[in-house]
Amino acid sequence: MKKKHILSIIFCSALIIVISSCEKILPGLPDDNSVLDGQMEGLSPAQLSQFLRGDVGFNEVFSGQNGLGSVFVSTSCGSCHAGDGKGHPFTTLTRFGQTDSTGNKFLHLGGPQLQNRALPGFTPEQIPAGATFSRFTPPAVTGLGFISYVTDADILDMADPEDADGDGISGVPNWIHPPAFITPGPDAISQSGRFIGRFGKKGAAFSLLHQTVNAYNQDIGITSLFNPMDAFSRLEIDPEISTQVINDVVFYLHTLKAPIQRNASDSEVILGKNIFNQINCSGCHTPVLKTGYSPIEVLSFKEFYPYTDMLLHDMGPGLDDGYTEGNAKTSEWKTPPLWGLGLSANSQGGNYFLMHDGRARSIEEAILMHGGEAENSRMQYQSLSQTDKNALFKFLNSL
Amino acid sequence: MRISTFTFNISIVILLICFQSFSIDAQTDSTKFIQRIPADTSQQKLNMDAVYNRPFLSAGKLPVAIGGYLEANTDYRSTDGITEGLSFQARRFTLFLSSTIAQRIKFLSEIEFEDGTKEIHIEFAAMDLEFHPLFNLRAGIVMNPIGAFNQNHDGPRWDFVDRPISATTIIPSTLSNVGFGIHGKYFYQRWILGYEAYLTNGFDDDIISNSMNRTSLAEGKDEKRFEESNSGLPMFSGKVAIRNRNIGELGLSYMTGVYNKWRNDGLIVDEKRSASVFAIDFNTTLFNNRLDIKGEISKVWVEIPDTYSQAFGSEQIGGYLDVIGTIVQKPMLGWSNAKINLGFRLEYADYNQGTFNETGGEIGDHIWAFVPTLSFRPVGTTVVRLNYRFHQETDLLGNPPANTGIIQVGFSTYF
């Protein structure tokens, strides 16, 4: 055999060996519990395909060419919920209106949401004189499918409007009028024609479809068959997104996995969890909920750990922005789920921006801002030893 | 030992290449009646000469010479452990046509097919009229002289499968436009000084209205620019380069122009907003041409309305450094002057320099990459290359970066 042929064989063999080992130097998958994004387990191939289509829709960037604005807050769903996690002050939105529950009086002036950015040549909105407002930091969007299918009966079971148990915590649902395109399910409970809102900082959105259609319209300026009203001109215009894309995005939101706790068996985490219950944080941040029936089989009759009771609570004057939605009072906020809290910084640019408007820059700051119905728990927290506080932080960071 | 599908596939490809090398002896060169005009590899050339400094074939006394190159590769990539598997890519097939129309009047064109026929571009089609070596008129579709890579981008010249990030996303190579200008060179002992200056059509509004969710000059170079200027105002691009045969070449280039449609049907509908680029490039060869170093840094400024999204940055910066050493140069496998090169590329692009209005924190949206390469050049006009690419991409908010690894085996050859 000629020398060059031997050289060729040696070269190619060496190349095969090198490439065989190269697979090992490609970046590997991060641990499932260290990231928020990803689908639930158990989806069928058809459901996985829809999940992927929804993922594409969720991250589709809008520009002036495909419907953005003319006034807007953000250019895509994904830019407010990076990695499906909590948002950043860059995409914190502002809602404006009034202090009572008689309905928003500023809809004709661009309410309820301020579109603070505009395409070139257009002018962003301003908050009208006389309106009150509040800023909302985008929440994480993982595990929302579970929240969707908690039964109304279970939510009402957690409510204690008159504080019958005397623990200082009441808790009420936000009763809202869903928009015309929403058809409440047969098990939905109504009160004077209103239904329970379960999404949004004040629980003003009935379902993920309601939330998604509103977000496209008010955040990005995208009209749909569900809501054809242009946020800038306030005229009905042609749909700028297909119903199929909206359905896919809603399915995506339903089937994003729930955040997975880390280090659950760590002794300090267990101690922190006990302290969490002991000082009655769990009075509002209910650790365990369960779903009822869901047409998405993997969501049916499942127990999950969101650390929320999905109810409104008076959080005291410190968190009263003077703005409301539905029948929530200005100082009332829906208990945010705590799952995924420890991963928040990974979607907030390495920092914490907690509470409804991102004003708390650490978990401790957030705890100390709790007032109203949470005042007892806050005071008990302040009297903890540093060791117990550290254990509590470790537990919260493990969620 | 378990062999993965990827390893199996890539092994088959390599074995096929291996068998191919056995059959080289059996091939007959059917183009012996054609005269091959090799590229000028002397040190009298600057990057700005790259457009003519290519191998061409001419037949008999035909006044037209033809040339071109092809590049293809395999691509296996994984981002944070997620992969779409192995792909074969035919990235570019490029044809050159040149002719000397008359004494001191030349014409050259370059037509590129990217990803099969997915994109077809006329990258260069211009006439050169020489009045004096220091004063030449060039008109037609010209390559804007910004940076080095835009002028000197032929695949076979590079030891990397991918083009530099900064040269494709900060400076959108290959960037060419319709227009005209002048160029020339001056020689003095071991020094060469060259210049180019053109007025051409420019970018369009898509620079800040695109699906990338970032300022992107690449998005603003629509094919419409070959028909009319979006702004109705010419874009200037110019470059000055100096080369010393012992030291190397240094180029400074600048490009500026209004990109938005500020006037429509005679009505003033917007303010004029400009996009500008400044670039520094350099290259040198050391140790008897056995070590080749080249690099480029470019900075972009784009005027953006204050009320638009900060996702679209008004300043960008990027650059790359290529270091390639020849580790073997001798007759190999029947080729009289074959080379094996080893090297690396280090590159960076920041698409949004600045801080958030809301927090004062740094805006992210940047990428850096390290690319070691091993290449085999049987002849100067053909390269077979093996690249491993690692890059980290940070999103706008500065969240933990996405890590990507890419293994590529490919070739590029003039023909």
CSV table of N, CA and C in Angstrom, one decimal, chain B residues 213-338:
chain,number,residue,atom,x,y,z
B,213,ASN,N,-35.2,41.7,17.2
B,213,ASN,CA,-35.4,42.4,18.4
B,213,ASN,C,-34.1,43.1,18.9
B,214,ARG,N,-33.4,43.6,17.9
B,214,ARG,CA,-32.1,44.3,18.2
B,214,ARG,C,-31.8,45.2,17.0
B,215,THR,N,-31.0,46.2,17.2
B,215,THR,CA,-30.5,47.0,16.1
B,215,THR,C,-29.6,46.1,15.2
B,216,SER,N,-29.9,46.1,13.9
B,216,SER,CA,-29.2,45.2,13.0
B,216,SER,C,-29.0,45.8,11.7
B,217,LEU,N,-27.8,46.1,11.3
B,217,LEU,CA,-27.5,46.7,10.0
B,217,LEU,C,-27.8,45.6,9.0
B,218,ALA,N,-27.6,44.3,9.3
B,218,ALA,CA,-27.9,43.3,8.4
B,218,ALA,C,-29.3,43.2,7.9
B,219,GLU,N,-30.2,43.5,8.9
B,219,GLU,CA,-31.6,43.5,8.6
B,219,GLU,C,-32.0,44.7,7.7
B,220,GLY,N,-31.2,45.7,7.7
B,220,GLY,CA,-31.5,46.9,6.9
B,220,GLY,C,-30.9,46.9,5.5
B,221,LYS,N,-30.5,45.8,5.0
B,221,LYS,CA,-29.9,45.8,3.6
B,221,LYS,C,-30.8,44.9,2.7
B,222,ASP,N,-32.0,45.4,2.5
B,222,ASP,CA,-33.0,44.7,1.7
B,222,ASP,C,-32.5,44.9,0.2
B,223,GLU,N,-33.0,43.9,-0.6
B,223,GLU,CA,-32.7,43.9,-2.0
B,223,GLU,C,-33.2,45.2,-2.7
B,224,LYS,N,-34.2,45.9,-2.1
B,224,LYS,CA,-34.8,47.1,-2.7
B,224,LYS,C,-33.7,48.2,-2.9
B,225,ARG,N,-32.6,48.0,-2.1
B,225,ARG,CA,-31.6,49.0,-2.2
B,225,ARG,C,-30.9,49.1,-3.6
B,226,PHE,N,-31.1,48.0,-4.4
B,226,PHE,CA,-30.5,48.0,-5.7
B,226,PHE,C,-31.4,48.8,-6.7
B,227,GLU,N,-32.6,49.1,-6.2
B,227,GLU,CA,-33.6,49.8,-7.0
B,227,GLU,C,-33.6,51.3,-6.7
B,228,GLU,N,-33.7,51.6,-5.4
B,228,GLU,CA,-33.8,53.0,-5.0
B,228,GLU,C,-33.2,53.1,-3.6
B,229,SER,N,-32.9,54.4,-3.3
B,229,SER,CA,-32.4,54.7,-2.0
B,229,SER,C,-33.6,54.9,-1.0
B,230,ASN,N,-33.6,54.2,0.1
B,230,ASN,CA,-34.7,54.3,1.1
B,230,ASN,C,-34.8,55.7,1.6
B,231,SER,N,-33.7,56.4,1.9
B,231,SER,CA,-33.7,57.7,2.5
B,231,SER,C,-33.6,58.8,1.4
B,232,GLY,N,-33.3,58.4,0.2
B,232,GLY,CA,-33.1,59.5,-0.8
B,232,GLY,C,-31.9,60.2,-0.7
B,233,LEU,N,-31.0,59.8,0.2
B,233,LEU,CA,-29.7,60.5,0.4
B,233,LEU,C,-28.6,59.5,0.3
B,234,PRO,N,-27.4,59.8,-0.3
B,234,PRO,CA,-26.4,58.9,-0.5
B,234,PRO,C,-25.7,58.5,0.8
B,235,MET,N,-25.2,57.3,0.9
B,235,MET,CA,-24.4,56.9,2.0
B,235,MET,C,-22.9,56.9,1.6
B,236,PHE,N,-22.1,57.5,2.5
B,236,PHE,CA,-20.7,57.6,2.2
B,236,PHE,C,-20.0,56.4,2.9
B,237,SER,N,-19.1,55.8,2.1
B,237,SER,CA,-18.2,54.8,2.7
B,237,SER,C,-16.8,55.0,2.2
B,238,GLY,N,-15.8,55.0,3.1
B,238,GLY,CA,-14.5,55.2,2.6
B,238,GLY,C,-13.4,54.5,3.5
B,239,LYS,N,-12.3,54.3,2.9
B,239,LYS,CA,-11.3,53.5,3.6
B,239,LYS,C,-9.9,54.0,3.2
B,240,VAL,N,-9.0,54.0,4.2
B,240,VAL,CA,-7.6,54.3,4.0
B,240,VAL,C,-6.8,53.1,4.5
B,241,ALA,N,-5.9,52.6,3.7
B,241,ALA,CA,-5.1,51.4,4.2
B,241,ALA,C,-3.7,51.6,3.9
B,242,ILE,N,-2.9,51.2,4.8
B,242,ILE,CA,-1.4,51.3,4.6
B,242,ILE,C,-0.8,50.0,4.8
B,243,ARG,N,0.2,49.6,4.0
B,243,ARG,CA,0.8,48.3,4.2
B,243,ARG,C,2.3,48.5,4.1
B,244,ASN,N,3.0,47.8,5.0
B,244,ASN,CA,4.5,47.7,4.9
B,244,ASN,C,4.8,46.2,4.6
B,245,ARG,N,5.6,45.9,3.6
B,245,ARG,CA,5.8,44.5,3.3
B,245,ARG,C,6.4,43.7,4.4
B,246,ASN,N,7.1,44.4,5.3
B,246,ASN,CA,7.7,43.6,6.5
B,246,ASN,C,6.8,43.6,7.7
B,247,ILE,N,5.9,44.5,7.8
B,247,ILE,CA,5.1,44.7,9.0
B,247,ILE,C,3.7,44.1,8.9
B,248,GLY,N,3.0,44.6,7.9
B,248,GLY,CA,1.6,44.2,7.7
B,248,GLY,C,0.7,45.3,7.2
B,249,GLU,N,-0.6,45.1,7.3
B,249,GLU,CA,-1.5,46.1,6.8
B,249,GLU,C,-2.4,46.6,7.9
B,250,LEU,N,-2.7,47.9,7.8
B,250,LEU,CA,-3.6,48.6,8.8
B,250,LEU,C,-4.6,49.3,7.9
B,251,GLY,N,-5.9,49.1,8.2
B,251,GLY,CA,-6.9,49.8,7.5
B,251,GLY,C,-7.9,50.6,8.5
B,252,LEU,N,-8.3,51.8,8.1
B,252,LEU,CA,-9.2,52.5,8.8
B,252,LEU,C,-10.4,52.9,7.9
B,253,SER,N,-11.6,52.5,8.3
B,253,SER,CA,-12.7,52.8,7.4
B,253,SER,C,-13.9,53.4,8.1
B,254,TYR,N,-14.7,54.0,7.4
B,254,TYR,CA,-15.9,54.7,7.9
B,254,TYR,C,-17.0,54.7,6.9
B,255,MET,N,-18.2,54.6,7.5
B,255,MET,CA,-19.4,54.6,6.6
B,255,MET,C,-20.5,55.3,7.4
B,256,THR,N,-21.2,56.2,6.7
B,256,THR,CA,-22.3,56.9,7.3
B,256,THR,C,-23.4,57.3,6.3
B,257,GLY,N,-24.6,57.3,6.8
B,257,GLY,CA,-25.7,57.7,5.9
B,257,GLY,C,-27.1,57.6,6.7
B,258,VAL,N,-28.0,58.3,6.1
B,258,VAL,CA,-29.4,58.3,6.7
B,258,VAL,C,-30.1,57.0,6.3
B,259,TYR,N,-30.7,56.3,7.2
B,259,TYR,CA,-31.3,55.0,6.9
B,259,TYR,C,-32.8,55.0,6.8
B,260,ASN,N,-33.4,56.0,7.4
B,260,ASN,CA,-34.9,55.9,7.5
B,260,ASN,C,-35.6,56.7,6.4
B,261,LYS,N,-36.8,56.3,6.2
B,261,LYS,CA,-37.6,57.0,5.2
B,261,LYS,C,-38.3,58.2,5.8
B,262,TRP,N,-37.5,59.3,5.8
B,262,TRP,CA,-38.0,60.5,6.5
B,262,TRP,C,-38.8,61.3,5.6
B,263,ARG,N,-38.8,61.0,4.3
B,263,ARG,CA,-39.6,61.8,3.3
B,263,ARG,C,-40.4,60.8,2.5
B,264,ASN,N,-41.7,61.0,2.4
B,264,ASN,CA,-42.5,60.0,1.7
B,264,ASN,C,-43.5,60.8,0.8
B,265,ASP,N,-43.4,60.6,-0.5
B,265,ASP,CA,-44.2,61.2,-1.4
B,265,ASP,C,-44.1,62.8,-1.3
B,266,GLY,N,-42.9,63.2,-1.0
B,266,GLY,CA,-42.7,64.6,-0.8
B,266,GLY,C,-43.0,65.2,0.5
B,267,LEU,N,-43.6,64.4,1.4
B,267,LEU,CA,-44.0,64.9,2.7
B,267,LEU,C,-42.9,64.5,3.7
B,268,ILE,N,-42.6,65.4,4.7
B,268,ILE,CA,-41.6,65.0,5.7
B,268,ILE,C,-42.4,64.3,6.8
B,269,VAL,N,-42.1,63.0,6.9
B,269,VAL,CA,-42.9,62.2,7.9
B,269,VAL,C,-42.1,61.8,9.1
B,270,ASP,N,-40.8,62.1,9.1
B,270,ASP,CA,-40.0,61.7,10.3
B,270,ASP,C,-38.7,62.5,10.3
B,271,GLU,N,-38.0,62.4,11.4
B,271,GLU,CA,-36.7,63.1,11.4
B,271,GLU,C,-35.7,62.2,10.7
B,272,LYS,N,-34.6,62.8,10.2
B,272,LYS,CA,-33.6,62.0,9.5
B,272,LYS,C,-32.8,61.3,10.6
B,273,ARG,N,-32.5,60.0,10.5
B,273,ARG,CA,-31.7,59.3,11.5
B,273,ARG,C,-30.6,58.5,10.7
B,274,SER,N,-29.4,58.6,11.3
B,274,SER,CA,-28.3,58.0,10.5
B,274,SER,C,-27.7,56.8,11.2
B,275,ALA,N,-27.1,56.0,10.4
B,275,ALA,CA,-26.3,54.8,10.9
B,275,ALA,C,-24.9,55.0,10.4
B,276,SER,N,-23.9,54.8,11.3
B,276,SER,CA,-22.5,55.0,11.0
B,276,SER,C,-21.7,53.9,11.6
B,277,VAL,N,-20.6,53.6,10.8
B,277,VAL,CA,-19.7,52.5,11.3
B,277,VAL,C,-18.3,53.0,11.1
B,278,PHE,N,-17.5,52.7,12.1
B,278,PHE,CA,-16.1,52.9,12.0
B,278,PHE,C,-15.4,51.6,12.3
B,279,ALA,N,-14.4,51.2,11.5
B,279,ALA,CA,-13.7,49.9,11.6
B,279,ALA,C,-12.2,50.1,11.5
B,280,ILE,N,-11.5,49.3,12.3
B,280,ILE,CA,-10.1,49.2,12.2
B,280,ILE,C,-9.7,47.8,11.8
B,281,ASP,N,-8.9,47.5,10.8
B,281,ASP,CA,-8.5,46.2,10.5
B,281,ASP,C,-7.0,46.1,10.4
B,282,PHE,N,-6.5,44.9,10.6
B,282,PHE,CA,-5.1,44.8,10.5
B,282,PHE,C,-4.8,43.3,10.1
B,283,ASN,N,-3.7,43.1,9.4
B,283,ASN,CA,-3.2,41.7,9.2
B,283,ASN,C,-1.7,41.7,9.0
B,284,THR,N,-1.1,40.6,9.4
B,284,THR,CA,0.3,40.5,9.2
B,284,THR,C,0.7,39.0,9.1
B,285,THR,N,1.8,38.7,8.5
B,285,THR,CA,2.3,37.4,8.5
B,285,THR,C,3.8,37.4,9.1
B,286,LEU,N,4.0,36.4,9.9
B,286,LEU,CA,5.3,36.3,10.5
B,286,LEU,C,6.0,35.0,10.3
B,287,PHE,N,7.3,34.9,10.6
B,287,PHE,CA,8.0,33.7,10.5
B,287,PHE,C,7.9,33.1,9.1
B,288,ASN,N,8.3,33.9,8.1
B,288,ASN,CA,8.3,33.3,6.7
B,288,ASN,C,6.9,32.9,6.3
B,289,ASN,N,5.9,33.7,6.6
B,289,ASN,CA,4.5,33.4,6.2
B,289,ASN,C,4.0,32.1,6.9
B,290,ARG,N,4.6,31.7,8.0
B,290,ARG,CA,4.1,30.5,8.7
B,290,ARG,C,3.1,30.9,9.8
B,291,LEU,N,3.0,32.1,10.1
B,291,LEU,CA,2.0,32.6,11.1
B,291,LEU,C,1.3,33.7,10.6
B,292,ASP,N,0.0,33.6,10.5
B,292,ASP,CA,-0.9,34.6,9.9
B,292,ASP,C,-1.8,35.2,11.0
B,293,ILE,N,-1.8,36.5,11.2
B,293,ILE,CA,-2.6,37.1,12.2
B,293,ILE,C,-3.4,38.1,11.5
B,294,LYS,N,-4.7,38.1,11.8
B,294,LYS,CA,-5.6,39.1,11.2
B,294,LYS,C,-6.7,39.4,12.2
B,295,GLY,N,-7.2,40.6,12.1
B,295,GLY,CA,-8.3,41.0,13.0
B,295,GLY,C,-9.0,42.3,12.5
B,296,GLU,N,-10.1,42.5,13.2
B,296,GLU,CA,-10.9,43.7,12.8
B,296,GLU,C,-11.8,44.1,14.0
B,297,ILE,N,-11.9,45.3,14.2
B,297,ILE,CA,-12.8,45.9,15.3
B,297,ILE,C,-13.7,46.9,14.6
B,298,SER,N,-15.0,46.8,14.9
B,298,SER,CA,-15.9,47.7,14.3
B,298,SER,C,-16.9,48.3,15.4
B,299,LYS,N,-17.2,49.5,15.2
B,299,LYS,CA,-18.1,50.2,16.1
B,299,LYS,C,-19.3,50.8,15.3
B,300,VAL,N,-20.5,50.6,15.8
B,300,VAL,CA,-21.7,51.1,15.1
B,300,VAL,C,-22.4,52.1,15.9
B,301,TRP,N,-22.9,53.2,15.3
B,301,TRP,CA,-23.8,54.2,16.0
B,301,TRP,C,-25.0,54.3,15.1
B,302,VAL,N,-26.2,54.1,15.8
B,302,VAL,CA,-27.4,54.3,15.1
B,302,VAL,C,-28.3,55.2,15.8
B,303,GLU,N,-28.8,56.2,15.2
B,303,GLU,CA,-29.8,57.1,15.8
B,303,GLU,C,-31.1,56.5,15.9
B,304,ILE,N,-31.7,56.5,17.2
B,304,ILE,CA,-32.9,55.8,17.4
B,304,ILE,C,-33.8,56.7,18.2
B,305,PRO,N,-35.1,56.8,17.9
B,305,PRO,CA,-36.0,57.7,18.7
B,305,PRO,C,-35.9,57.3,20.2
B,306,ASP,N,-35.9,58.3,21.1
B,306,ASP,CA,-35.9,58.0,22.5
B,306,ASP,C,-37.1,57.2,23.0
B,307,THR,N,-38.2,57.3,22.3
B,307,THR,CA,-39.4,56.7,22.7
B,307,THR,C,-39.6,55.3,22.2
B,308,TYR,N,-38.5,54.8,21.5
B,308,TYR,CA,-38.6,53.4,21.0
B,308,TYR,C,-38.0,52.5,22.0
B,309,SER,N,-38.1,51.2,21.8
B,309,SER,CA,-37.6,50.2,22.8
B,309,SER,C,-36.1,50.2,22.9
B,310,GLN,N,-35.7,50.1,24.2
B,310,GLN,CA,-34.2,50.1,24.4
B,310,GLN,C,-33.6,48.7,24.0
B,311,ALA,N,-34.5,47.8,23.6
B,311,ALA,CA,-33.9,46.6,23.0
B,311,ALA,C,-33.1,46.9,21.8
B,312,PHE,N,-33.4,48.0,21.2
B,312,PHE,CA,-32.7,48.4,20.0
B,312,PHE,C,-31.7,49.4,20.4
B,313,GLY,N,-30.4,49.0,20.5
B,313,GLY,CA,-29.4,49.8,21.0
B,313,GLY,C,-28.9,50.8,20.0
B,314,SER,N,-28.3,51.9,20.5
B,314,SER,CA,-27.8,52.9,19.6
B,314,SER,C,-26.3,52.8,19.4
B,315,GLU,N,-25.7,51.9,20.1
B,315,GLU,CA,-24.2,51.6,19.9
B,315,GLU,C,-24.0,50.1,19.9
B,316,GLN,N,-23.1,49.7,19.0
B,316,GLN,CA,-22.7,48.3,19.0
B,316,GLN,C,-21.2,48.2,18.8
B,317,ILE,N,-20.6,47.2,19.2
B,317,ILE,CA,-19.2,47.0,18.9
B,317,ILE,C,-18.9,45.5,18.7
B,318,GLY,N,-17.9,45.2,18.0
B,318,GLY,CA,-17.5,43.8,17.8
B,318,GLY,C,-16.2,43.7,17.1
B,319,GLY,N,-15.7,42.5,17.1
B,319,GLY,CA,-14.4,42.2,16.5
B,319,GLY,C,-14.0,40.8,16.6
B,320,TYR,N,-12.9,40.5,15.8
B,320,TYR,CA,-12.4,39.1,15.9
B,320,TYR,C,-10.9,39.2,15.7
B,321,LEU,N,-10.2,38.1,16.2
B,321,LEU,CA,-8.8,38.0,16.0
B,321,LEU,C,-8.6,36.5,15.5
B,322,ASP,N,-8.0,36.4,14.4
B,322,ASP,CA,-7.6,35.1,13.8
B,322,ASP,C,-6.1,34.9,13.9
B,323,VAL,N,-5.7,33.8,14.5
B,323,VAL,CA,-4.3,33.4,14.5
B,323,VAL,C,-4.1,32.0,13.9
B,324,ILE,N,-3.4,31.9,12.8
B,324,ILE,CA,-3.3,30.7,12.1
B,324,ILE,C,-1.8,30.4,11.9
B,325,GLY,N,-1.4,29.2,12.3
B,325,GLY,CA,0.0,28.8,12.1
B,325,GLY,C,0.1,27.6,11.2
B,326,THR,N,1.1,27.6,10.4
B,326,THR,CA,1.3,26.4,9.5
B,326,THR,C,2.2,25.5,10.3
B,327,ILE,N,1.7,24.3,10.6
B,327,ILE,CA,2.5,23.3,11.4
B,327,ILE,C,3.2,22.3,10.5
B,328,VAL,N,2.7,22.1,9.3
B,328,VAL,CA,3.3,21.2,8.4
B,328,VAL,C,3.2,21.8,7.0
B,329,GLN,N,4.3,21.9,6.3
B,329,GLN,CA,4.3,22.4,4.9
B,329,GLN,C,5.3,21.6,4.1
B,330,LYS,N,4.8,20.6,3.3
B,330,LYS,CA,5.7,19.8,2.5
B,330,LYS,C,4.8,19.0,1.5
B,331,PRO,N,5.4,18.3,0.6
B,331,PRO,CA,4.6,17.4,-0.3
B,331,PRO,C,3.9,16.4,0.5
B,332,MET,N,2.6,16.3,0.2
B,332,MET,CA,1.7,15.4,1.0
B,332,MET,C,0.7,14.8,0.0
B,333,LEU,N,0.5,13.5,0.0
B,333,LEU,CA,-0.5,12.8,-0.7
B,333,LEU,C,-0.5,13.2,-2.2
B,334,GLY,N,0.6,13.5,-2.7
B,334,GLY,CA,0.7,13.9,-4.1
B,334,GLY,C,0.6,15.3,-4.4
B,335,TRP,N,0.3,16.1,-3.4
B,335,TRP,CA,0.3,17.6,-3.6
B,335,TRP,C,1.7,18.1,-3.2
B,336,SER,N,2.2,19.0,-4.1
B,336,SER,CA,3.6,19.3,-3.9
B,336,SER,C,3.9,20.3,-2.8
B,337,ASN,N,2.9,21.1,-2.5
B,337,ASN,CA,3.1,22.1,-1.4
B,337,ASN,C,1.9,22.2,-0.5
B,338,ALA,N,1.6,21.1,0.1
B,338,ALA,CA,0.4,21.0,0.9
B,338,ALA,C,0.7,21.6,2.3
